[in-house]
Amino acid sequence: MKKEAFHCIDVQQFDPDFLEEICDLADKIREISRTKAGTEYLASTLNHKRAMLYFVQPSTRTFLSFYSACQMLGIKCAEVRDPKTSSEIKGESEEDTVRTFSLYFDLIIMRHPRANFAEKIAHLLNDSDHPVPVINAGSGKDQHPTQALLDIYTLRRSFSHRGGIARKKIAFVGDLRRGRTARSLASLLTQYQEMKLYFVAPPEYQIGQDILSLLDRRSTAYEVTADFEKVIPEVDAIYMTRLQDEWDQEEGVHADIDIARYSFQRRHLDLFKPDGVIMHPLPRRQEIAVEVDSDPRAAYWRQVRNGMYIRVALIAGIFQRDRKILDYYLSNT
Ligand code: CP
């Protein structure tokens, strides 16, 4: 992340050095947390801090991994998940609600259906007397920066014996137009050399032109296709996503497509490289058959666990405890 960054809002904040540093730190936090002494050390690093988890869109993994990450660092958490339980029900604006959090808490982690809402709050707090850090835990259809970090971390670990992420071919499959995880990861992969990205979806759900324009500007190769089975043997990693039909009502559309054509079935394992990586941000519906879970190439449950460690590393960095944790690692492991 650029040095002046204080909030975590958008993947464009992350540069290659930051990605290397945060993944290294996450690896070391993972090692430290294997012992009781290490766990107690981590829990002492930020035990004077408090965090508000403002999640007004549903979440399992992101919410729980941030909650766990805060616990690992000793941060005390409070949460608002249903705005009907806050004074928003009395007509208070969301902006005033979040500004109120900044008066009680040292960190605000937020998931919100509105694109750019986290960015707006970050600017609002910058101009206030209590400019606490804001982490975007998923905003609208556009950004999920911490999911992209955990996905990069998972790819880096998966390709650690294959020369790293650079020069890999990665397919994104499913509802790519409205899938903020695919959009965020595809943007971040432009940071790596000689990548080729494949966007596999029916035309109604294809990746947005804004992402393709970014790839063009960064000279990242890509292919747009609807033919999943043709792509499977060509790629090193496959990133499956679900249909994001929670947006149908707002958009006033419901495309009647055969989503089964964009699901990873047991038979597809035979088409895929023996050292390939199958990912999914989860939750899944039928995009990956459960029989695939036991295949060593299935990385999606590892992805979930990686999300906790990378979020510990992110929060430690925001509060400038990264150097201290690295010193502890060098002295104690
Ligand atoms: N990957 C992800 O964002 O999952 P949740 O919606 O459960 O947080």
Short mmCIF file of C-alpha atoms and ligand atoms in Angstrom, two decimals:
data_model
loop_
_atom_site.label_atom_id
_atom_site.label_comp_id
_atom_site.label_asym_id
_atom_site.label_seq_id
_atom_site.Cartn_x
_atom_site.Cartn_y
_atom_site.Cartn_z
CA MET A 1 0.00 0.00 0.00
CA LYS A 2 1.24 3.50 -0.70
CA LYS A 3 2.75 4.97 2.45
CA GLU A 4 0.18 7.74 2.83
CA ALA A 5 -2.68 5.24 2.75
CA PHE A 6 -4.53 5.00 6.01
CA HIS A 7 -7.75 3.43 4.87
CA CYS A 8 -8.14 0.24 2.81
CA ILE A 9 -10.74 1.10 0.19
CA ASP A 10 -9.73 -0.03 -3.27
CA VAL A 11 -7.28 -2.53 -4.83
CA GLN A 12 -5.67 0.33 -6.77
CA GLN A 13 -3.99 1.25 -3.46
CA PHE A 14 -1.93 -1.93 -3.49
CA ASP A 15 1.41 -2.02 -5.28
CA PRO A 16 3.66 -5.08 -5.83
CA ASP A 17 5.90 -4.28 -2.84
CA PHE A 18 2.89 -4.03 -0.56
CA LEU A 19 1.51 -7.35 -1.86
CA GLU A 20 4.83 -9.09 -1.17
CA GLU A 21 5.14 -7.53 2.27
CA ILE A 22 1.60 -8.33 3.42
CA CYS A 23 1.82 -11.94 2.21
CA ASP A 24 5.19 -12.38 3.97
CA LEU A 25 3.71 -10.91 7.14
CA ALA A 26 0.66 -13.19 6.93
CA ASP A 27 2.98 -16.21 6.62
CA LYS A 28 4.88 -15.12 9.72
CA ILE A 29 1.70 -14.42 11.71
CA ARG A 30 0.56 -17.94 10.78
CA GLU A 31 3.84 -19.34 12.16
CA ILE A 32 3.76 -17.21 15.31
CA SER A 33 0.18 -18.24 16.08
CA ARG A 34 1.13 -21.92 16.18
CA THR A 35 2.37 -21.61 19.79
CA LYS A 36 0.64 -20.44 22.96
CA ALA A 37 3.38 -17.89 23.56
CA GLY A 38 3.02 -16.59 20.02
CA THR A 39 -0.76 -16.37 20.30
CA GLU A 40 -0.41 -14.45 23.56
CA TYR A 41 2.16 -12.14 21.99
CA LEU A 42 -0.13 -11.35 19.04
CA ALA A 43 -3.08 -10.75 21.38
CA SER A 44 -1.02 -8.18 23.27
CA THR A 45 -0.11 -6.11 20.22
CA LEU A 46 -3.34 -4.10 19.84
CA ASN A 47 -5.28 -4.92 23.02
CA HIS A 48 -5.82 -1.21 23.67
CA LYS A 49 -7.84 -0.83 20.42
CA ARG A 50 -11.53 -1.25 19.60
CA ALA A 51 -13.13 -2.02 16.23
CA MET A 52 -16.65 -1.57 14.86
CA LEU A 53 -17.80 -4.12 12.30
CA TYR A 54 -20.57 -2.39 10.35
CA PHE A 55 -21.90 -5.08 8.02
CA VAL A 56 -25.25 -4.08 6.57
CA GLN A 57 -24.98 -6.65 3.77
CA PRO A 58 -24.98 -10.38 4.58
CA SER A 59 -21.62 -12.02 5.20
CA THR A 60 -20.22 -15.16 6.80
CA ARG A 61 -16.52 -15.34 5.91
CA THR A 62 -15.56 -11.70 5.72
CA PHE A 63 -17.34 -10.83 8.94
CA LEU A 64 -15.99 -13.81 10.89
CA SER A 65 -12.47 -13.55 9.52
CA PHE A 66 -12.26 -9.86 10.47
CA TYR A 67 -13.77 -10.69 13.86
CA SER A 68 -11.20 -13.47 14.35
CA ALA A 69 -8.38 -11.28 13.04
CA CYS A 70 -9.26 -8.57 15.57
CA GLN A 71 -9.41 -11.18 18.33
CA MET A 72 -5.98 -12.50 17.34
CA LEU A 73 -4.55 -8.99 17.79
CA GLY A 74 -6.42 -8.39 21.05
CA ILE A 75 -8.77 -5.79 19.50
CA LYS A 76 -12.22 -5.62 21.11
CA CYS A 77 -15.09 -5.73 18.61
CA ALA A 78 -18.64 -4.44 18.40
CA GLU A 79 -20.98 -4.96 15.49
CA VAL A 80 -23.99 -3.54 13.67
CA ARG A 81 -25.35 -5.98 11.10
CA ASP A 82 -28.96 -4.90 10.92
CA PRO A 83 -29.50 -1.14 10.48
CA LYS A 84 -33.00 -1.60 11.94
CA THR A 85 -31.29 -1.98 15.34
CA SER A 86 -29.54 1.40 15.04
CA SER A 87 -30.91 4.93 14.98
CA GLU A 88 -30.95 4.74 11.18
CA ILE A 89 -34.50 3.48 11.74
CA LYS A 90 -35.29 6.91 13.20
CA GLY A 91 -34.06 8.59 10.04
CA GLU A 92 -30.39 9.14 10.89
CA SER A 93 -28.23 9.10 7.79
CA GLU A 94 -25.73 6.31 7.27
CA GLU A 95 -23.02 8.95 7.15
CA ASP A 96 -23.94 10.25 10.62
CA THR A 97 -24.20 6.68 11.90
CA VAL A 98 -20.67 5.81 10.79
CA ARG A 99 -19.31 9.15 12.00
CA THR A 100 -20.72 8.24 15.42
CA PHE A 101 -18.75 4.97 15.33
CA SER A 102 -15.55 6.94 14.84
CA LEU A 103 -16.11 8.62 18.22
CA TYR A 104 -16.11 5.28 20.06
CA PHE A 105 -13.84 3.05 17.99
CA ASP A 106 -10.31 3.04 16.59
CA LEU A 107 -11.15 1.13 13.40
CA ILE A 108 -14.27 0.79 11.24
CA ILE A 109 -14.65 -2.27 9.04
CA MET A 110 -17.66 -1.98 6.74
CA ARG A 111 -19.62 -3.94 4.19
CA HIS A 112 -22.21 -1.94 2.35
CA PRO A 113 -24.44 -2.38 -0.72
CA ARG A 114 -23.55 1.05 -2.12
CA ALA A 115 -20.54 1.35 -4.40
CA ASN A 116 -18.07 3.98 -3.17
CA PHE A 117 -19.72 4.24 0.25
CA ALA A 118 -16.56 3.21 2.12
CA GLU A 119 -14.56 5.75 0.10
CA LYS A 120 -17.08 8.46 0.91
CA ILE A 121 -16.87 7.64 4.62
CA ALA A 122 -13.06 7.65 4.51
CA HIS A 123 -13.13 11.19 3.05
CA LEU A 124 -15.75 12.27 5.55
CA LEU A 125 -13.68 11.00 8.48
CA ASN A 126 -10.49 12.55 7.07
CA ASP A 127 -12.20 15.92 7.42
CA SER A 128 -13.41 15.18 10.95
CA ASP A 129 -11.70 15.36 14.36
CA HIS A 130 -11.57 11.54 14.56
CA PRO A 131 -10.12 10.21 11.29
CA VAL A 132 -10.04 6.53 12.25
CA PRO A 133 -9.08 3.98 9.57
CA VAL A 134 -11.82 2.49 7.40
CA ILE A 135 -11.55 -0.96 5.80
CA ASN A 136 -13.84 -1.75 2.89
CA ALA A 137 -15.10 -5.30 3.47
CA GLY A 138 -17.11 -5.30 0.23
CA SER A 139 -18.93 -2.41 -1.44
CA GLY A 140 -21.73 -2.73 -3.97
CA LYS A 141 -20.87 -4.62 -7.14
CA ASP A 142 -17.52 -2.93 -7.54
CA GLN A 143 -14.87 -3.66 -4.91
CA HIS A 144 -13.85 -6.30 -2.35
CA PRO A 145 -10.21 -5.36 -1.75
CA THR A 146 -9.51 -7.66 1.20
CA GLN A 147 -10.95 -10.65 -0.72
CA ALA A 148 -8.49 -9.79 -3.50
CA LEU A 149 -5.67 -9.77 -0.93
CA LEU A 150 -6.60 -13.22 0.37
CA ASP A 151 -6.94 -14.48 -3.20
CA ILE A 152 -3.47 -13.19 -4.07
CA TYR A 153 -2.17 -14.79 -0.87
CA THR A 154 -3.79 -18.11 -1.83
CA LEU A 155 -2.38 -17.96 -5.37
CA ARG A 156 1.08 -17.07 -4.04
CA ARG A 157 1.06 -20.04 -1.64
CA SER A 158 -0.35 -22.35 -4.32
CA PHE A 159 2.29 -21.33 -6.90
CA SER A 160 5.22 -21.08 -4.46
CA HIS A 161 6.87 -24.10 -6.14
CA ARG A 162 5.94 -22.98 -9.67
CA GLY A 163 7.73 -19.63 -9.83
CA GLY A 164 5.01 -17.55 -8.17
CA ILE A 165 1.97 -15.86 -9.70
CA ALA A 166 3.67 -14.21 -12.69
CA ARG A 167 3.17 -15.81 -16.13
CA LYS A 168 0.13 -17.83 -15.02
CA LYS A 169 -3.16 -18.24 -16.86
CA ILE A 170 -6.20 -17.64 -14.70
CA ALA A 171 -9.87 -18.13 -15.62
CA PHE A 172 -12.75 -16.29 -13.98
CA VAL A 173 -16.09 -18.07 -14.37
CA GLY A 174 -19.68 -17.12 -13.57
CA ASP A 175 -21.39 -13.80 -12.91
CA LEU A 176 -18.43 -11.54 -13.61
CA ARG A 177 -20.39 -8.36 -14.33
CA ARG A 178 -21.75 -8.14 -10.78
CA GLY A 179 -19.09 -10.14 -8.95
CA ARG A 180 -16.91 -7.73 -6.98
CA THR A 181 -14.49 -10.49 -6.00
CA ALA A 182 -13.64 -11.32 -9.63
CA ARG A 183 -13.43 -7.64 -10.56
CA SER A 184 -11.07 -6.86 -7.65
CA LEU A 185 -8.80 -9.86 -8.22
CA ALA A 186 -8.62 -9.32 -11.99
CA SER A 187 -7.57 -5.70 -11.35
CA LEU A 188 -4.89 -6.77 -8.92
CA LEU A 189 -3.48 -9.47 -11.23
CA THR A 190 -2.47 -6.73 -13.68
CA GLN A 191 0.40 -6.10 -11.24
CA TYR A 192 2.06 -9.38 -12.27
CA GLN A 193 4.15 -9.97 -15.39
CA GLU A 194 2.90 -11.83 -18.46
CA MET A 195 -0.43 -12.95 -17.05
CA LYS A 196 -3.28 -14.13 -19.22
CA LEU A 197 -6.81 -13.83 -17.84
CA TYR A 198 -9.84 -15.64 -19.24
CA PHE A 199 -13.36 -14.33 -18.56
CA VAL A 200 -15.84 -17.16 -18.97
CA ALA A 201 -19.50 -16.15 -18.74
CA PRO A 202 -22.67 -15.81 -20.77
CA PRO A 203 -22.87 -12.39 -22.47
CA GLU A 204 -25.38 -11.12 -19.86
CA TYR A 205 -22.86 -11.64 -17.07
CA GLN A 206 -19.56 -10.88 -18.78
CA ILE A 207 -16.89 -8.77 -17.10
CA GLY A 208 -17.32 -5.00 -17.40
CA GLN A 209 -15.59 -2.91 -20.03
CA ASP A 210 -13.94 -0.88 -17.23
CA ILE A 211 -11.93 -3.96 -16.20
CA LEU A 212 -11.04 -4.82 -19.80
CA SER A 213 -9.87 -1.24 -20.35
CA LEU A 214 -7.68 -1.50 -17.25
CA LEU A 215 -6.16 -4.72 -18.61
CA ASP A 216 -5.50 -2.99 -21.95
CA ARG A 217 -3.79 -0.08 -20.21
CA ARG A 218 -1.62 -2.46 -18.19
CA SER A 219 -0.90 -4.71 -21.22
CA THR A 220 -2.36 -7.76 -19.50
CA ALA A 221 -3.51 -10.37 -22.03
CA TYR A 222 -7.08 -11.65 -21.82
CA GLU A 223 -9.74 -13.65 -23.60
CA VAL A 224 -13.50 -13.24 -23.30
CA THR A 225 -15.46 -16.42 -23.96
CA ALA A 226 -18.56 -18.40 -23.07
CA ASP A 227 -16.89 -21.80 -23.57
CA PHE A 228 -15.86 -23.12 -20.13
CA GLU A 229 -14.77 -26.62 -21.21
CA LYS A 230 -12.39 -25.23 -23.82
CA VAL A 231 -10.66 -23.06 -21.23
CA ILE A 232 -10.21 -25.67 -18.45
CA PRO A 233 -7.12 -27.45 -19.92
CA GLU A 234 -5.43 -24.15 -20.81
CA VAL A 235 -5.29 -22.46 -17.41
CA ASP A 236 -3.33 -22.75 -14.15
CA ALA A 237 -6.11 -21.53 -11.87
CA ILE A 238 -9.89 -21.36 -12.12
CA TYR A 239 -11.83 -18.83 -10.06
CA MET A 240 -15.48 -19.88 -9.88
CA THR A 241 -18.18 -17.44 -8.80
CA ARG A 242 -21.89 -17.71 -8.12
CA LEU A 243 -24.80 -15.95 -9.79
CA GLN A 244 -25.18 -12.63 -7.93
CA ASP A 245 -28.96 -12.57 -8.26
CA GLU A 246 -29.43 -10.42 -5.15
CA TRP A 247 -28.97 -7.52 -7.62
CA ASP A 248 -31.77 -8.69 -9.98
CA GLN A 249 -34.50 -6.73 -8.25
CA GLU A 250 -32.53 -3.47 -8.21
CA GLU A 251 -31.58 -3.97 -11.87
CA GLY A 252 -35.10 -5.09 -12.84
CA VAL A 253 -33.65 -8.02 -14.83
CA HIS A 254 -33.45 -11.75 -14.50
CA ALA A 255 -31.57 -13.43 -17.32
CA ASP A 256 -32.78 -16.96 -17.93
CA ILE A 257 -29.45 -18.70 -18.50
CA ASP A 258 -28.24 -22.25 -18.00
CA ILE A 259 -25.82 -21.60 -15.14
CA ALA A 260 -24.92 -25.32 -15.06
CA ARG A 261 -22.73 -24.63 -18.11
CA TYR A 262 -20.58 -22.51 -15.79
CA SER A 263 -20.09 -25.02 -12.98
CA PHE A 264 -17.08 -27.20 -12.19
CA GLN A 265 -18.13 -30.85 -12.18
CA ARG A 266 -16.31 -34.01 -11.12
CA ARG A 267 -15.57 -34.84 -14.79
CA HIS A 268 -13.78 -31.51 -15.25
CA LEU A 269 -10.99 -32.65 -12.90
CA ASP A 270 -9.70 -34.90 -15.69
CA LEU A 271 -9.46 -31.94 -18.07
CA PHE A 272 -7.61 -29.71 -15.59
CA LYS A 273 -3.83 -29.51 -15.04
CA PRO A 274 -2.57 -31.86 -12.29
CA ASP A 275 -1.06 -28.89 -10.42
CA GLY A 276 -3.93 -26.47 -11.13
CA VAL A 277 -5.77 -24.49 -8.48
CA ILE A 278 -9.56 -24.29 -8.09
CA MET A 279 -10.77 -21.24 -6.18
CA HIS A 280 -14.09 -19.75 -5.15
CA PRO A 281 -14.66 -16.76 -2.86
CA LEU A 282 -17.72 -18.61 -1.45
CA PRO A 283 -20.58 -18.86 -0.72
CA ARG A 284 -21.20 -21.43 -3.45
CA ARG A 285 -24.40 -22.88 -4.75
CA GLN A 286 -23.86 -25.39 -7.55
CA GLU A 287 -20.78 -23.79 -9.17
CA ILE A 288 -18.51 -26.52 -7.81
CA ALA A 289 -19.74 -30.05 -7.20
CA VAL A 290 -19.09 -31.17 -3.60
CA GLU A 291 -17.23 -34.24 -4.96
CA VAL A 292 -14.49 -31.82 -6.07
CA ASP A 293 -13.83 -30.73 -2.46
CA SER A 294 -11.57 -33.67 -1.69
CA ASP A 295 -9.32 -33.10 -4.72
CA PRO A 296 -5.97 -31.54 -3.70
CA ARG A 297 -6.47 -28.85 -6.34
CA ALA A 298 -9.56 -27.54 -4.52
CA ALA A 299 -8.20 -24.46 -2.72
CA TYR A 300 -11.42 -22.75 -1.63
CA TRP A 301 -11.43 -23.93 1.98
CA ARG A 302 -7.77 -22.96 2.28
CA GLN A 303 -8.78 -19.58 0.84
CA VAL A 304 -11.17 -19.08 3.78
CA ARG A 305 -8.41 -19.72 6.33
CA ASN A 306 -5.93 -17.54 4.42
CA GLY A 307 -8.43 -14.70 4.69
CA MET A 308 -8.03 -14.59 8.44
CA TYR A 309 -4.21 -14.38 8.36
CA ILE A 310 -4.07 -11.75 5.62
CA ARG A 311 -6.60 -9.62 7.53
CA VAL A 312 -4.51 -9.89 10.71
CA ALA A 313 -1.54 -8.69 8.64
CA LEU A 314 -3.57 -5.84 7.13
CA ILE A 315 -4.81 -4.56 10.50
CA ALA A 316 -1.34 -4.91 12.05
CA GLY A 317 0.03 -2.83 9.16
CA ILE A 318 -2.65 -0.15 9.48
CA PHE A 319 -1.67 0.28 13.14
CA GLN A 320 2.06 0.05 12.29
CA ARG A 321 2.69 -3.14 14.28
CA ASP A 322 4.09 -5.01 11.26
CA ARG A 323 7.75 -4.25 12.10
CA LYS A 324 7.31 -5.36 15.73
CA ILE A 325 5.66 -8.63 14.65
CA LEU A 326 8.50 -9.33 12.21
CA ASP A 327 11.04 -8.64 15.02
CA TYR A 328 9.18 -11.07 17.28
CA TYR A 329 9.22 -13.67 14.52
CA LEU A 330 13.00 -13.31 14.03
CA SER A 331 13.65 -13.61 17.77
CA ASN A 332 11.25 -16.43 18.60
CA THR A 333 10.86 -18.86 15.73
N1 CP B 1 -16.13 -14.20 0.20
C1 CP B 1 -17.05 -13.47 0.88
O1 CP B 1 -17.09 -12.23 0.82
O2 CP B 1 -17.87 -14.22 1.67
P1 CP B 1 -19.00 -13.63 2.62
O3 CP B 1 -20.00 -12.92 1.75
O4 CP B 1 -19.58 -14.81 3.37
O5 CP B 1 -18.33 -12.65 3.55
#
